[in-house]
CSV table of C-alpha atoms in Angstrom, one decimal:
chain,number,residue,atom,x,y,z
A,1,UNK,CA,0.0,0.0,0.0
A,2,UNK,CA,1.3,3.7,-0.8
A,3,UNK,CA,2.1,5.7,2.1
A,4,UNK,CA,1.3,9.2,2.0
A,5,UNK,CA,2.7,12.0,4.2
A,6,UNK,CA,-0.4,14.2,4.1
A,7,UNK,CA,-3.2,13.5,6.8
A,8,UNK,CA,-6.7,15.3,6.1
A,9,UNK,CA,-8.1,15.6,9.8
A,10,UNK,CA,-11.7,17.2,10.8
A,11,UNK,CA,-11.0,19.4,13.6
A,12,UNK,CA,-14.5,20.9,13.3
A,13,UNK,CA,-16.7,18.7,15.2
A,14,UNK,CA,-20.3,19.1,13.6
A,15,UNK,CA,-21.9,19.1,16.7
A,16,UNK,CA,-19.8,21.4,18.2
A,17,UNK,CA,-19.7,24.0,15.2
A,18,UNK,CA,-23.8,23.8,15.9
A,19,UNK,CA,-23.5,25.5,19.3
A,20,UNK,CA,-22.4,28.6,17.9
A,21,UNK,CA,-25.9,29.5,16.8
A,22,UNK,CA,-26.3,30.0,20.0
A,23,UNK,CA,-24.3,32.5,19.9
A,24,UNK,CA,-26.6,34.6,17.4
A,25,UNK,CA,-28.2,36.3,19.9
A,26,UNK,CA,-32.2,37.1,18.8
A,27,UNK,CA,-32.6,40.9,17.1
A,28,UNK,CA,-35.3,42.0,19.9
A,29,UNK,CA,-33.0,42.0,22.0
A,30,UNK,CA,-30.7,44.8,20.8
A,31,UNK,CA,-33.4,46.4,17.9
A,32,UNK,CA,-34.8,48.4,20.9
A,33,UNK,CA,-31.9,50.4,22.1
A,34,UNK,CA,-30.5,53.0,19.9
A,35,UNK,CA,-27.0,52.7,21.0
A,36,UNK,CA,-26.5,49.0,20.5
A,37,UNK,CA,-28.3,49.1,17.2
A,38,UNK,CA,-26.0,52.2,15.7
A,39,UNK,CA,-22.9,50.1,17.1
A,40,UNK,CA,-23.8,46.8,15.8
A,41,UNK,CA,-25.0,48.1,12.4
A,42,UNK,CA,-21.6,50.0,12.2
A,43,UNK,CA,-19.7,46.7,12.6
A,44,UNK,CA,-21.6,45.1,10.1
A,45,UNK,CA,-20.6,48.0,7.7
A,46,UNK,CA,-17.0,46.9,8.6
A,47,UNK,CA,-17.4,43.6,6.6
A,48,UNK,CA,-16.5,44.4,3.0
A,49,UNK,CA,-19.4,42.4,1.6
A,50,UNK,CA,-21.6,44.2,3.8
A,51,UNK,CA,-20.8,47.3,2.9
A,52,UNK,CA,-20.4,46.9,-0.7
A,53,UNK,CA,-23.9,45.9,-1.3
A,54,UNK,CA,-25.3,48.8,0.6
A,55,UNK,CA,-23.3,51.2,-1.1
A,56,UNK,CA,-24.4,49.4,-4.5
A,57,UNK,CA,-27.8,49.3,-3.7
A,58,UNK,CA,-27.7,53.2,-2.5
A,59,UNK,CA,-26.0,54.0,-5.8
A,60,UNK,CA,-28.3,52.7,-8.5
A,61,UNK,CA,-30.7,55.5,-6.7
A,62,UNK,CA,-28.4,58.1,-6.4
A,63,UNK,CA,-27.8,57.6,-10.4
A,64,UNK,CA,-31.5,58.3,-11.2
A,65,UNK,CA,-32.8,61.4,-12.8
A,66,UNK,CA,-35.9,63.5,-11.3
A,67,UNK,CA,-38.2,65.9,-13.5
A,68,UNK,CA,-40.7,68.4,-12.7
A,69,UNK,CA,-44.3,68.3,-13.7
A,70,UNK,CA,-45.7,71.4,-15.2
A,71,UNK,CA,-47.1,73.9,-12.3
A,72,UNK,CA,-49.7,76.4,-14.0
A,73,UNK,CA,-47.3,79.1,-12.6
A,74,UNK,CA,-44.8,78.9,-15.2
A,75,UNK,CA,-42.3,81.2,-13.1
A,76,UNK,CA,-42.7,78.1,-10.7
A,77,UNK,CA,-41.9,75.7,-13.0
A,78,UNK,CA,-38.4,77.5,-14.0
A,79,UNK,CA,-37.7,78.1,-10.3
A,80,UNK,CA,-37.5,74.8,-9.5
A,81,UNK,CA,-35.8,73.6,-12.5
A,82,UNK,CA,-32.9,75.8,-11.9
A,83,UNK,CA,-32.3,76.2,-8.3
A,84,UNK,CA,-33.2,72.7,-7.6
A,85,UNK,CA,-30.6,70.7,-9.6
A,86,UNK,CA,-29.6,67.2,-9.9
A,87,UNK,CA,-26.2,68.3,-7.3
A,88,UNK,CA,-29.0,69.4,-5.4
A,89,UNK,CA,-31.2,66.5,-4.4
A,90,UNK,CA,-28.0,64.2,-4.8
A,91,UNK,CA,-26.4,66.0,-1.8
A,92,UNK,CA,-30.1,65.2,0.0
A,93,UNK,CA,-30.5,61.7,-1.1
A,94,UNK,CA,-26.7,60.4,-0.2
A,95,UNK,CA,-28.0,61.7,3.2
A,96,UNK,CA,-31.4,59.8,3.1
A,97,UNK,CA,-30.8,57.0,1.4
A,98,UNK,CA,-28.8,56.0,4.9
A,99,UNK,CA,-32.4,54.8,6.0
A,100,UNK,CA,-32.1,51.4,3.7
A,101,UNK,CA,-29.2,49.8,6.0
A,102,UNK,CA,-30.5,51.8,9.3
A,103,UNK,CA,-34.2,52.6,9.3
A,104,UNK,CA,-34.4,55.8,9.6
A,105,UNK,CA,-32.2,59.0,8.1
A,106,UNK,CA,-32.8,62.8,9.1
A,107,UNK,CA,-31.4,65.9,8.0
A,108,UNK,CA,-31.5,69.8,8.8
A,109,UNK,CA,-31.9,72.0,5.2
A,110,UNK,CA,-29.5,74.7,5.6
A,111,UNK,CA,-31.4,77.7,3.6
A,112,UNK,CA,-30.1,80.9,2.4
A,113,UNK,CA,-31.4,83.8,0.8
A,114,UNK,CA,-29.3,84.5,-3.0
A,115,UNK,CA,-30.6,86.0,-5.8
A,116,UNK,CA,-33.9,87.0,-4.5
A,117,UNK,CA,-34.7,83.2,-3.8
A,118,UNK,CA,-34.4,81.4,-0.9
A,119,UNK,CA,-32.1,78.5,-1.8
A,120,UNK,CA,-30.9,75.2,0.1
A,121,UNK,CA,-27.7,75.1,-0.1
A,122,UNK,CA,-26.5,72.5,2.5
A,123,UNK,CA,-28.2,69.2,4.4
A,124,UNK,CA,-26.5,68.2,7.7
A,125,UNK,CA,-27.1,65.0,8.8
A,126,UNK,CA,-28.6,64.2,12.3
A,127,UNK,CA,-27.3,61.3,14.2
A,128,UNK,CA,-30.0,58.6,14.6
A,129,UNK,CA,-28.8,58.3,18.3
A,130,UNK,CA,-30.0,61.6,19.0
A,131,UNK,CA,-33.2,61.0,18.2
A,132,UNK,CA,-36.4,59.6,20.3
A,133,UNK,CA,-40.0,59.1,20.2
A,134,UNK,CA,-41.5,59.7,24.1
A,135,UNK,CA,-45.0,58.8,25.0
A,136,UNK,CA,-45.1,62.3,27.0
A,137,UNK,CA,-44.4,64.9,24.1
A,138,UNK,CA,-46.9,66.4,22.1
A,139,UNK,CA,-46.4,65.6,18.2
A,140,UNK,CA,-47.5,64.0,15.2
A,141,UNK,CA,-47.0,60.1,14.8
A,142,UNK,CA,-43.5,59.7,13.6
A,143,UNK,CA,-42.0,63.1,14.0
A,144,UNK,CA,-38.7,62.4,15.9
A,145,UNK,CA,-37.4,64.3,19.0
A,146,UNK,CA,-34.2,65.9,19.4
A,147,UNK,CA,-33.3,64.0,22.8
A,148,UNK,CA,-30.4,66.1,24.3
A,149,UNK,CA,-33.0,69.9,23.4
A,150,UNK,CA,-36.1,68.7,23.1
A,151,UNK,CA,-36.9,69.6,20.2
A,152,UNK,CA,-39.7,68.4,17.9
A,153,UNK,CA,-38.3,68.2,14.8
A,154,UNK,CA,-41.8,69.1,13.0
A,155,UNK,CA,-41.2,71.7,10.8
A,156,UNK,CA,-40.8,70.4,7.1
A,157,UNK,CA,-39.0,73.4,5.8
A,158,UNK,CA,-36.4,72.8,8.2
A,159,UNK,CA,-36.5,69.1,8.8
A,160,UNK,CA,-36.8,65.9,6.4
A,161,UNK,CA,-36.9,62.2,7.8
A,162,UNK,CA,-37.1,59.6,5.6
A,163,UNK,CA,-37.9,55.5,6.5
A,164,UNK,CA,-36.9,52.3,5.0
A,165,UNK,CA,-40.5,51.5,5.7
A,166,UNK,CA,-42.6,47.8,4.8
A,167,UNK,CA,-45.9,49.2,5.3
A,168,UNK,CA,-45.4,48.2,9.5
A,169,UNK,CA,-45.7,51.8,10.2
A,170,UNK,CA,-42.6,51.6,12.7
A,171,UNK,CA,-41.2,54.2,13.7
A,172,UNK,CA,-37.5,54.0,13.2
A,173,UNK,CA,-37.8,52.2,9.9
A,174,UNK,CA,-37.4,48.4,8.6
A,175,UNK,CA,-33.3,48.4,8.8
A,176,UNK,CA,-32.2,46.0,5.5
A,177,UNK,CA,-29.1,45.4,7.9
A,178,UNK,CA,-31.5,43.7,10.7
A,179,UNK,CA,-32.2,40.5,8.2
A,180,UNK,CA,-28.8,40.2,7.6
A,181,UNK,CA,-27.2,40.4,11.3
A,182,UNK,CA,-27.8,36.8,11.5
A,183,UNK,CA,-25.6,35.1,8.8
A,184,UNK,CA,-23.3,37.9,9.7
A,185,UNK,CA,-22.4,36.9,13.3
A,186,UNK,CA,-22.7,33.7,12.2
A,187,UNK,CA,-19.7,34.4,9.9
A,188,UNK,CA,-17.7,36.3,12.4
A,189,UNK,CA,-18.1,33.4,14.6
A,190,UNK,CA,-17.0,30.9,12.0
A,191,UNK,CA,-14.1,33.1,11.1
A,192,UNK,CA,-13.0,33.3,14.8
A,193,UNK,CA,-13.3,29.2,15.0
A,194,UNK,CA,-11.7,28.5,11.8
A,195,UNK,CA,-8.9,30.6,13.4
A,196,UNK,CA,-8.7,28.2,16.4
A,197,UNK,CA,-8.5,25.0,14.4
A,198,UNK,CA,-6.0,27.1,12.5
A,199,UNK,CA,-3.5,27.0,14.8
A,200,UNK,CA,-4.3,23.4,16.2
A,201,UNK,CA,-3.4,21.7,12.6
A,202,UNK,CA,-1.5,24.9,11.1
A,203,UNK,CA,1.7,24.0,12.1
A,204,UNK,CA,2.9,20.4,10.9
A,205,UNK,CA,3.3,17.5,13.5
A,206,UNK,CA,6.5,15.5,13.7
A,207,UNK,CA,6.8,11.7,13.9
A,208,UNK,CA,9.6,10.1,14.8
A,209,UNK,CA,9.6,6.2,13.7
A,210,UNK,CA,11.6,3.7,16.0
A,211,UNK,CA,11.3,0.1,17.0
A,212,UNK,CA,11.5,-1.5,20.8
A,213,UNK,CA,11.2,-5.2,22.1
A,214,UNK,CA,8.4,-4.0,24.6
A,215,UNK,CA,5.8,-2.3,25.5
A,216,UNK,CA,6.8,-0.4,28.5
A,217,UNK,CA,10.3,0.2,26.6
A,218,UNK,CA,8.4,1.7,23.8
A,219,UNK,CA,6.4,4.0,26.7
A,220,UNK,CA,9.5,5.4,27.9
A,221,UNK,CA,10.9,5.9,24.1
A,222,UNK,CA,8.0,7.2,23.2
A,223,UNK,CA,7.7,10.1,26.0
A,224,UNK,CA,11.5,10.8,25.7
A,225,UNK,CA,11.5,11.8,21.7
A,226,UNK,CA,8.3,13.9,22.4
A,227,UNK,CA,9.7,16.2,24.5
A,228,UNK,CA,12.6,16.4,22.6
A,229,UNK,CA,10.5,17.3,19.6
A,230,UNK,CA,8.3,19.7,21.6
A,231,UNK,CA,11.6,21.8,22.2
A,232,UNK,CA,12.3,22.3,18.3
A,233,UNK,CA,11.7,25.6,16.6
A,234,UNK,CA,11.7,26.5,13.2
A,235,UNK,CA,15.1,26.0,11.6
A,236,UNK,CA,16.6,23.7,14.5
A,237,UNK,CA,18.4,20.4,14.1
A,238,UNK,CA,19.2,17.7,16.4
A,239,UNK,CA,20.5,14.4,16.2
A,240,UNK,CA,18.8,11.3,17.9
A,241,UNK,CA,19.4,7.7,18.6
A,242,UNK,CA,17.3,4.5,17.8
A,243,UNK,CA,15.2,6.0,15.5
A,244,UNK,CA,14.6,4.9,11.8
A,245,UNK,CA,13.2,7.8,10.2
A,246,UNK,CA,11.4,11.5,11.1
A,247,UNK,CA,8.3,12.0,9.2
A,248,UNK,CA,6.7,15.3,8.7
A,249,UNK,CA,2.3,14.8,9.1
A,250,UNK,CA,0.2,18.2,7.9
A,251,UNK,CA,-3.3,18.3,8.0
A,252,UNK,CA,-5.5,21.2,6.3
A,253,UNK,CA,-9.3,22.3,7.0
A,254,UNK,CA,-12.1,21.6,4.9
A,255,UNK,CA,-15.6,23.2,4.3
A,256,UNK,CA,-14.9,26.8,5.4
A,257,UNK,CA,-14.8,28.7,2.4
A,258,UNK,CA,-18.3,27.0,1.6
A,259,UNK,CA,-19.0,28.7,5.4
A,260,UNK,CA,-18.4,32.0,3.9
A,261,UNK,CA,-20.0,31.5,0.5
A,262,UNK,CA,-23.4,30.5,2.4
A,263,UNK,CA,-23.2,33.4,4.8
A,264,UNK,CA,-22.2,36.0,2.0
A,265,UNK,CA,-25.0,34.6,0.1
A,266,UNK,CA,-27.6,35.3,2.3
A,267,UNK,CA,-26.4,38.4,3.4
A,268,UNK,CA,-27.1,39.7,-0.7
A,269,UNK,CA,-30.8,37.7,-0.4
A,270,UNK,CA,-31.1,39.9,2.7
A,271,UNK,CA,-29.9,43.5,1.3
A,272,UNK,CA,-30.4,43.0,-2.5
A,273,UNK,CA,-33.3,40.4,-2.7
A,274,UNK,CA,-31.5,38.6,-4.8
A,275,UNK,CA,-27.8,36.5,-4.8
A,276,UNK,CA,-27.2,35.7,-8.7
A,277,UNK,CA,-26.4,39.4,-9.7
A,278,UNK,CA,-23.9,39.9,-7.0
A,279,UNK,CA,-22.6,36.6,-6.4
A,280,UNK,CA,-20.7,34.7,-8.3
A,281,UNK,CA,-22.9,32.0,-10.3
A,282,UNK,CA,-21.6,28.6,-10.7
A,283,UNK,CA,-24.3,27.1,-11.7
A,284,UNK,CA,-27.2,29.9,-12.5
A,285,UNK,CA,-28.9,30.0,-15.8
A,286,UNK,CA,-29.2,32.5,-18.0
A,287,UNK,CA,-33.5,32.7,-17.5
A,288,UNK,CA,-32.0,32.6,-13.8
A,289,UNK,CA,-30.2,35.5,-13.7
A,290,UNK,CA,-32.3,37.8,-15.5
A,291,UNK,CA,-34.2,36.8,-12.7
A,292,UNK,CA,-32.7,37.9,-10.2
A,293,UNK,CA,-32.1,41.7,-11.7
A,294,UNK,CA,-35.3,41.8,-12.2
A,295,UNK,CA,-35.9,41.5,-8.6
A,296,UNK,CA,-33.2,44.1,-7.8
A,297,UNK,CA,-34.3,46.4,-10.2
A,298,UNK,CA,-37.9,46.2,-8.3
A,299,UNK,CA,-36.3,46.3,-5.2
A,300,UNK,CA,-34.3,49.3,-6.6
A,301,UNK,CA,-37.1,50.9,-7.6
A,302,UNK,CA,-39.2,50.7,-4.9
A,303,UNK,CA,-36.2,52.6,-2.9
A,304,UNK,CA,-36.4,55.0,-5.5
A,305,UNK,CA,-40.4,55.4,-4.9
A,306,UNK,CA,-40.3,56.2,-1.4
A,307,UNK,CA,-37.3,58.6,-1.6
A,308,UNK,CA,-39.1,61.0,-4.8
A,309,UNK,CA,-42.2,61.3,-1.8
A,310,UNK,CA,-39.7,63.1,0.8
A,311,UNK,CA,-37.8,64.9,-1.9
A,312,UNK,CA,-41.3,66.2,-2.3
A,313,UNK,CA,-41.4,67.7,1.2
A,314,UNK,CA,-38.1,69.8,0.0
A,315,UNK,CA,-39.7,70.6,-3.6
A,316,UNK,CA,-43.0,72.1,-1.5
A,317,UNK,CA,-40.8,74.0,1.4
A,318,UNK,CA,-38.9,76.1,-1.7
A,319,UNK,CA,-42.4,76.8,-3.5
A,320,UNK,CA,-43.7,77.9,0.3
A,321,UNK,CA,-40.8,80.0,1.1
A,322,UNK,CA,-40.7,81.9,-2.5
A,323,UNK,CA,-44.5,81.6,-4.0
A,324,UNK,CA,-46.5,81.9,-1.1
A,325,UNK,CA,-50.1,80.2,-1.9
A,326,UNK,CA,-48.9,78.8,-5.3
A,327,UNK,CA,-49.4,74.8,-5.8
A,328,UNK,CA,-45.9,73.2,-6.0
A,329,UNK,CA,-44.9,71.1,-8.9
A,330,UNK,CA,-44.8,67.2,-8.7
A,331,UNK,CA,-41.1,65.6,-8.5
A,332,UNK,CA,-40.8,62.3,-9.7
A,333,UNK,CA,-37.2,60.0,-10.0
A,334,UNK,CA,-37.2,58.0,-13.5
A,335,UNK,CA,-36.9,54.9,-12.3
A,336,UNK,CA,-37.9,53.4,-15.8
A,337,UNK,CA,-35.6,51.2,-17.8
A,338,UNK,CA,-33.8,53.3,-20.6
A,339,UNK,CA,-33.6,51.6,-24.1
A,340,UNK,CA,-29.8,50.9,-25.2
A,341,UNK,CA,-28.1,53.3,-27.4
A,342,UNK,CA,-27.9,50.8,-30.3
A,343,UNK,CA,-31.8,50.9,-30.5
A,344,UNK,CA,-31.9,54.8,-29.7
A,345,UNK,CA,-29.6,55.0,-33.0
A,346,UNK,CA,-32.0,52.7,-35.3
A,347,UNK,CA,-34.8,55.5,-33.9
A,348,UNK,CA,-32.6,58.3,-35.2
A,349,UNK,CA,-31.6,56.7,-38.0
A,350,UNK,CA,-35.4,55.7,-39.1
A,351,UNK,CA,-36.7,59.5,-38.4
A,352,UNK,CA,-38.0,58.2,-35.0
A,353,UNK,CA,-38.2,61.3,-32.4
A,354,UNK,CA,-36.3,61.0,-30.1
A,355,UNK,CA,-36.1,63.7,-27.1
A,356,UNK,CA,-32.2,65.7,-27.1
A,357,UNK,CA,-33.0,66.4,-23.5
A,358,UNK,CA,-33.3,62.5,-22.0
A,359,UNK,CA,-30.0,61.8,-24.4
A,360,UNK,CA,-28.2,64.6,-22.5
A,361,UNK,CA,-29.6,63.4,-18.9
A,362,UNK,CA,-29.7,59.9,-19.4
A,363,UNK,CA,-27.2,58.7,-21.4
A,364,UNK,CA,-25.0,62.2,-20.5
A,365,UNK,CA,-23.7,62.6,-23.7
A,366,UNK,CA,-21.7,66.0,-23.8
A,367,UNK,CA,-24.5,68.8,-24.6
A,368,UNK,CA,-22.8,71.5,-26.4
A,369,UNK,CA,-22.5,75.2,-24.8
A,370,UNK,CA,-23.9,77.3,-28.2
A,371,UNK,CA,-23.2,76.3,-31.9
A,372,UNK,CA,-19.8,76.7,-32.2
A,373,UNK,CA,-19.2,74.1,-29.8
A,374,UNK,CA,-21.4,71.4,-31.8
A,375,UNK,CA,-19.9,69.0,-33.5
A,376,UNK,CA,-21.6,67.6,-36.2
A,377,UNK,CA,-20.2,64.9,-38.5
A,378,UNK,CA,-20.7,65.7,-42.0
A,379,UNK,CA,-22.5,63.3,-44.2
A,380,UNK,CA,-20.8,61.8,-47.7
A,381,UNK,CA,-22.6,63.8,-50.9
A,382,UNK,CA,-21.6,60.7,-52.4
A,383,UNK,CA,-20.4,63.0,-55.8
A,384,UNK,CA,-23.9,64.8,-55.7
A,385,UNK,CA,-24.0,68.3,-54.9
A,386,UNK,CA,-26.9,70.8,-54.1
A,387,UNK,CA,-28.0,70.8,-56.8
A,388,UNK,CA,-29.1,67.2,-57.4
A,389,UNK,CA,-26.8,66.9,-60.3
A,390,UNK,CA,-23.5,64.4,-60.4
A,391,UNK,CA,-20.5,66.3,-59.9
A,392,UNK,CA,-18.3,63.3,-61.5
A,393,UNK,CA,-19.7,63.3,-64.4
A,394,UNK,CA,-20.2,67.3,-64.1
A,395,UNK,CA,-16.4,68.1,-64.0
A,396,UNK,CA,-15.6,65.4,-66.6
A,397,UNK,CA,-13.8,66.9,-69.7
């Protein structure tokens, strides 16, 4: 029989590994105070996987293009279209958006007075830990407290709160990062064991081979080439008697990186709704994985449908503050699927209309500043010239 130097051992007992669910401590139990949520959520946004499928999911939002409906004030209308810009409800929305992983997001508008308009210029961000909701003050459901002042933050020309909300009607929000504490711990857990078996079959055993005429002479052998093994460090060298040959025995650990792909997995089920599209796919169909974006897309867009309702709340505190009494316009985030430029080409191309204005937002091709900075590719006459007649044979002598 073939020897082989190379010992594959299971230091993970199953059972064992099962206890550290216990570990996984139930959500109620930490979901209630506002300290130990902020900090746990923060930790989670530690883990790389974590935090790059919030910032993903927060992203394909932020990318999104708003419009204006008509107001029948057209001075209105232009208002809003040039003082609130794209850079402006960005700036908003990167602070709002915060309420997908945590619940909740607030913000103070910072106004100032330019022009002859009054004009937000800044958003500052209000911790979530300095906010409350006590029985005892007087407000309306879901307007939060500043704790440390006081203060009802009620005025919504000053103060915007937005909510990751289900339809619960919670106050602080549905956190995405609540449904995905679990596989999270459960993956810092399993790193922290897999480091402990790490170093129990990390470092190679040594076996030295002898032979004795007895048992209790093989005892004493035995116990007096361990400890003189035990005292070796790396790069040491010793010389000993009776003993036919020194055999080096390494073991490795199985099964953890399938640990990590299961937690990482449904960490994306529980902030994306989906795995396939940000996950690696060994064995996902195409039909599959269109899927799956679908269901991100829906997911996306829903995001996008409850953030255009408290951009709203800013688009009505401009129209208060400069046209008292006047109806502000609508503001709604395309959330609609664009067509590829290949088929926005065949449209031109065929004499379809096609709007200048969505190719400038939405695809952001360059617009030019007046005609001089146009650039227009001229089309072959093909040796015809204005005046319909063939210039080859024209010019021919």
């Amino acid at each position: 029989m073939a020897r082989t130097n190379n010992v594959t051992s299971r230091v993970i007992d199953l059972n064992s590994f099962r206890s550290i669910a216990s570990y996984v401590s139930d959500t109620q139990d930490w979901i209630g105070s506002v300290q130990e949520r902020e900090s746990i959520f923060e930790e989670m946004r530690d883990d790389a996987r974590v935090d790059s499928l919030v910032v993903d999911r927060k992203n394909k939002v932020l990318q999104m293009y708003g419009s204006f409906s008509e107001s029948r004030n057209k001075l209105v209308s232009e208002a809003c279209e040039n003082l609130l810009t794209f850079n402006t409800f960005y700036k908003l929305n990167n602070i709002l958006l915060n309420a997908v992983p945590y619940g909740i997001a607030a913000c103070e508008v910072v106004w100032e007075f330019r022009g002859g308009w009054y004009v937000p210029t800044d958003f500052v961000s209000i911790p979530r830990t300095a906010l409350s909701f006590p029985q005892h003050v007087e407000r309306e459901w879901g307007t939060p407290v500043l704790t440390a002042q006081n203060i009802v933050l009620g005025d919504k020309r000053k103060f915007i709160i937005h909510r990751n909300d289900d339809g619960e009607l919670n106050q602080w929000g549905r956190p995405a990062l609540r449904s995905a504490y679990a596989f999270w711990k459960f993956k810092q857990l399993g790193v922290k064991f897999w480091a402990m078996a790490a170093e129990l079959c990390g470092v190679p055993s040594i076996l030295a081979i002898f032979e004795t005429k007895s048992e209790e002479e093989a005892r004493k052998r035995a116990k007096t080439l361990t400890q003189a093994l035990e005292s070796w460090e790396s790069g040491s060298s010793g010389a000993f008697g009776n003993v036919k040959d020194i055999k080096v025995v390494s073991s490795q650990i199985n099964d953890f990186n399938k640990i990590v792909e299961l937690c990482d997995t449904e960490i994306a089920y529980a902030i994306t709704g989906q795995a396939l599209t940000t996950n690696t796919a060994q064995y996902g169909t195409h039909a599959q994985g269109q899927e799956h974006v679908q269901t991100y897309d829906n997911l996306v867009k829903g995001d996008a449908y409850k953030l255009q309702q408290s951009d709203q709340l800013l688009v009505n505190a401009f129209v208060e503050l400069n046209f008292p009494g006047e109806l502000a316009p609508r503001y709604d985030i395309d959330s609609t699927d664009f067509a590829p430029w290949e088929v926005i080409r065949d449209a031109i191309d065929r004499g379809v209309p096609v709007s200048l204005k969505a190719l400038y937002n939405k695809i952001h091709l360059p617009e030019p500043v007046d005609e001089k900075d146009a650039f227009i590719k001229e089309q072959p006459s093909f040796g015809f010239s204005d005046k319909e007649k063939d210039d080859f044979f024209q010019n021919r002598r």
